[in-house]
Coordinates of C-alpha atoms in Angstrom, one line a residue:
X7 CA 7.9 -3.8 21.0
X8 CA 10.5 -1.3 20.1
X9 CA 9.1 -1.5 16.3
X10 CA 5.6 -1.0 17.3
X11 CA 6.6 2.1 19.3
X12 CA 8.5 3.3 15.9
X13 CA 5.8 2.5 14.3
X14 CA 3.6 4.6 16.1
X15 CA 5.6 7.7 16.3
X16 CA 6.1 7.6 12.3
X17 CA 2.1 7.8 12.3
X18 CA 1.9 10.1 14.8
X19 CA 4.8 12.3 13.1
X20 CA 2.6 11.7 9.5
X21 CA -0.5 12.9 11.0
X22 CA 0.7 15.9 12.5
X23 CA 2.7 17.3 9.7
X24 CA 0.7 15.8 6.9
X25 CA -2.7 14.9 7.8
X26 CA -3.9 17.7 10.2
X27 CA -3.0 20.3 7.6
X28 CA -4.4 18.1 4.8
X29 CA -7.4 18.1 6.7
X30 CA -7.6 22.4 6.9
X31 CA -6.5 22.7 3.4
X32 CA -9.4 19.8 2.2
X33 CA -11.8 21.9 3.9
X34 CA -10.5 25.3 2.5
X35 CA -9.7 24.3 -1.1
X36 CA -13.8 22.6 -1.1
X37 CA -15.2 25.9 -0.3
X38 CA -12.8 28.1 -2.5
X39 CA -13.2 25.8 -5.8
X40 CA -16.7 27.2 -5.7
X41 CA -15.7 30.8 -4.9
X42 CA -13.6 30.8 -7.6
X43 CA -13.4 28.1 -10.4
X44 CA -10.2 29.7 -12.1
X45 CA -8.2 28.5 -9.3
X46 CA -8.8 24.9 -10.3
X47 CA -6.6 25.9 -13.3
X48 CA -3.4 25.2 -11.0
X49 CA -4.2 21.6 -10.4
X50 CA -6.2 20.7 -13.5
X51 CA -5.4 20.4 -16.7
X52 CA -8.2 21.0 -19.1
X53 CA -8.8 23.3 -21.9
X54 CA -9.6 26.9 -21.2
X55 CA -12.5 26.2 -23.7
X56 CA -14.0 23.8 -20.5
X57 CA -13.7 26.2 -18.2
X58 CA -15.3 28.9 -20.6
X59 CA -18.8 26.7 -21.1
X60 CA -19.1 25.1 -17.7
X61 CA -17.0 24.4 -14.4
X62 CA -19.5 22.7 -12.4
X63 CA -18.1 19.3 -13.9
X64 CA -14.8 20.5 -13.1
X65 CA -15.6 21.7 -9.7
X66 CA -17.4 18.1 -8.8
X67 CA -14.2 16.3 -10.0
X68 CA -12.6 18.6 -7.6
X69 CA -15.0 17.6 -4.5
X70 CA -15.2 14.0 -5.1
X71 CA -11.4 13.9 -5.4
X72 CA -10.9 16.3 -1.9
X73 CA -13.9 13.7 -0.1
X74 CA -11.8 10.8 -1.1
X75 CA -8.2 12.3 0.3
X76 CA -10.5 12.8 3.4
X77 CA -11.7 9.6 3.4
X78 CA -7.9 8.2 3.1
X79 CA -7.0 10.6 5.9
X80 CA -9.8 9.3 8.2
X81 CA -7.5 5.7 7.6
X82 CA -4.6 7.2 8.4
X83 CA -6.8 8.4 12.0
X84 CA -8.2 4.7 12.4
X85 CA -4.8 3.0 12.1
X86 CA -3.4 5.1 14.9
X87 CA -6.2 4.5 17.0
X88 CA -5.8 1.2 16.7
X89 CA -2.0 1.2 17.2
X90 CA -3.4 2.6 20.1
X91 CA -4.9 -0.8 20.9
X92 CA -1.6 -2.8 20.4
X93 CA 0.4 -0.3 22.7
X94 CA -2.3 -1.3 25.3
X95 CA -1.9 -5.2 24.3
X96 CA -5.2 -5.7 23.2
X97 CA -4.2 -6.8 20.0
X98 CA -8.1 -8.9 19.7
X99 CA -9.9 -6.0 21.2
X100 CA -12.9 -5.6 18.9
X101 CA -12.3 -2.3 17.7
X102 CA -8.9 -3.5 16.5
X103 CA -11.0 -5.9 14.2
X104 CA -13.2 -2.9 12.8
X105 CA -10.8 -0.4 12.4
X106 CA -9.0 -2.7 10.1
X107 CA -12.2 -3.9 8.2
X108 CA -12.9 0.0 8.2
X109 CA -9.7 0.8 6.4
X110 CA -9.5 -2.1 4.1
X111 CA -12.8 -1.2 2.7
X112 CA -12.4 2.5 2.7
X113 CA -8.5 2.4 0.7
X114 CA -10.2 -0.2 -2.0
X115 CA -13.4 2.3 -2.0
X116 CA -10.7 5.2 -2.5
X117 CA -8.6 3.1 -4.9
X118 CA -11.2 2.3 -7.2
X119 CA -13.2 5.9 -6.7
X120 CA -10.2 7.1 -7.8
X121 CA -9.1 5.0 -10.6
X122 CA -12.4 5.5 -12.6
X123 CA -12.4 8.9 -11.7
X124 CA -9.2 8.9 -13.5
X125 CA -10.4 7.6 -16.4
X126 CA -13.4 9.4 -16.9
X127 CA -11.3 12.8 -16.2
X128 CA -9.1 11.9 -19.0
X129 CA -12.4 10.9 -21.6
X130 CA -13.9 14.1 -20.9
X131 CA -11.4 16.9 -20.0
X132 CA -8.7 15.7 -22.3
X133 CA -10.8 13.7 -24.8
X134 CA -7.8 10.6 -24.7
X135 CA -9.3 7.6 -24.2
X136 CA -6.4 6.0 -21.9
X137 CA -6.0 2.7 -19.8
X138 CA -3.6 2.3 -17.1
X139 CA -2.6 -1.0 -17.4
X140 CA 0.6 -1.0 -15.2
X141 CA 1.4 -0.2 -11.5
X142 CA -0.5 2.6 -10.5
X143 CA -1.0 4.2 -6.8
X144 CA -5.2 3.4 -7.3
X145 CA -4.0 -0.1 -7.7
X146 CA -2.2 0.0 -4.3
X147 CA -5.0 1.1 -2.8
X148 CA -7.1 -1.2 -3.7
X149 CA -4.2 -4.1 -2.8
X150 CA -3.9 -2.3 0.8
X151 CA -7.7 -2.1 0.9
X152 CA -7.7 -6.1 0.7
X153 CA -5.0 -6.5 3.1
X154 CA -6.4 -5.0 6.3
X155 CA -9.2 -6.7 5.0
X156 CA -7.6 -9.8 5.0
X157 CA -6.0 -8.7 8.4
X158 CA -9.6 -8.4 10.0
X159 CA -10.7 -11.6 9.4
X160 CA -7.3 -12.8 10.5
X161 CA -7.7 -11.1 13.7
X162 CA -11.0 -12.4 14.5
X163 CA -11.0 -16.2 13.8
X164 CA -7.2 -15.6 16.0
X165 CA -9.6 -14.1 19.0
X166 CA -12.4 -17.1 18.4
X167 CA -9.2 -19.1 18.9
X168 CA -7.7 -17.6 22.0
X169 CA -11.4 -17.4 23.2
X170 CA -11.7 -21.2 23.0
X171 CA -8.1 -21.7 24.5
X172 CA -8.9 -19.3 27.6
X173 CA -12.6 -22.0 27.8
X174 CA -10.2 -24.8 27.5
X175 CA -8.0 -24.6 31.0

């Protein structure tokens, strides 16, 4: 029980320092990239000669990439909720079983999303045609993503199972 409670407080520390400003800055930095498209210059790196001809690809690079760190922040919100759930011990509480189906498919979503975003960033900002082959974060993801996915259909054929042992007495 003492690592669960650990556990939890890490994610509640990570979502108050990290996520919750994450969140204002997502927001700030989707409207602003529009305002002005010379500020993407600090986190991309293109060729002025892109920015001089068009920044509407740059700028929808920009909001796919900021929906996806929202959409990986919105896992970091389900996980704690249902931490929530095991603090309660209801570890087969439905919810438990979504949330982790939720996450699985939204990090390999995000993983892969981001991986080919990658890739086509690279063919048509930098013109390099170049393939990660190796350990990359988009690749951890995607193996997280198939973990809580895993873990959800763990969790539900273990609460069939308790089900029919609670029928059983």
């Amino acid at each position: 029980m003492r690592k669960l409670i650990i556990l939890k407080s890490l994610i509640d520390f990570v979502w108050i320092v990290t996520c919750i400003p994450a969140i204002l800055i997502c927001l700030f930095l989707m409207v602003y990239m529009f305002v002005d498209p010379e500020f993407l210059n600090l986190f991309v790196d293109v060729d002025d000669s892109i920015f001089e001809t068009s920044t509407l690809p740059i700028q929808m690079f920009g909001l796919v990439f900021m929906v996806l760190a929202l959409a990986t922040i919105y896992c970091v919100y389900l996980f704690r909720k249902t931490l929530r759930y095991f603090q309660k011990v209801k570890p087969f509480h439905m919810d438990v079983i979504v949330n982790f189906y939720k996450i699985g498919y939204l990090l390999t979503s995000v993983g892969i999303a981001s991986s080919v975003l990658v890739f086509v960033g690279q063919l048509v900002f930098k013109s390099q045609l170049k393939i990660n082959l190796g350990l990359s974060p988009y690749v951890m993801l995607i193996c997280l993503g198939l973990f809580f996915m895993v873990l959800s259909e763990v969790f539900k054929v273990a609460k069939y199972a308790k089900e029919e042992n609670d029928l059983t007495v």
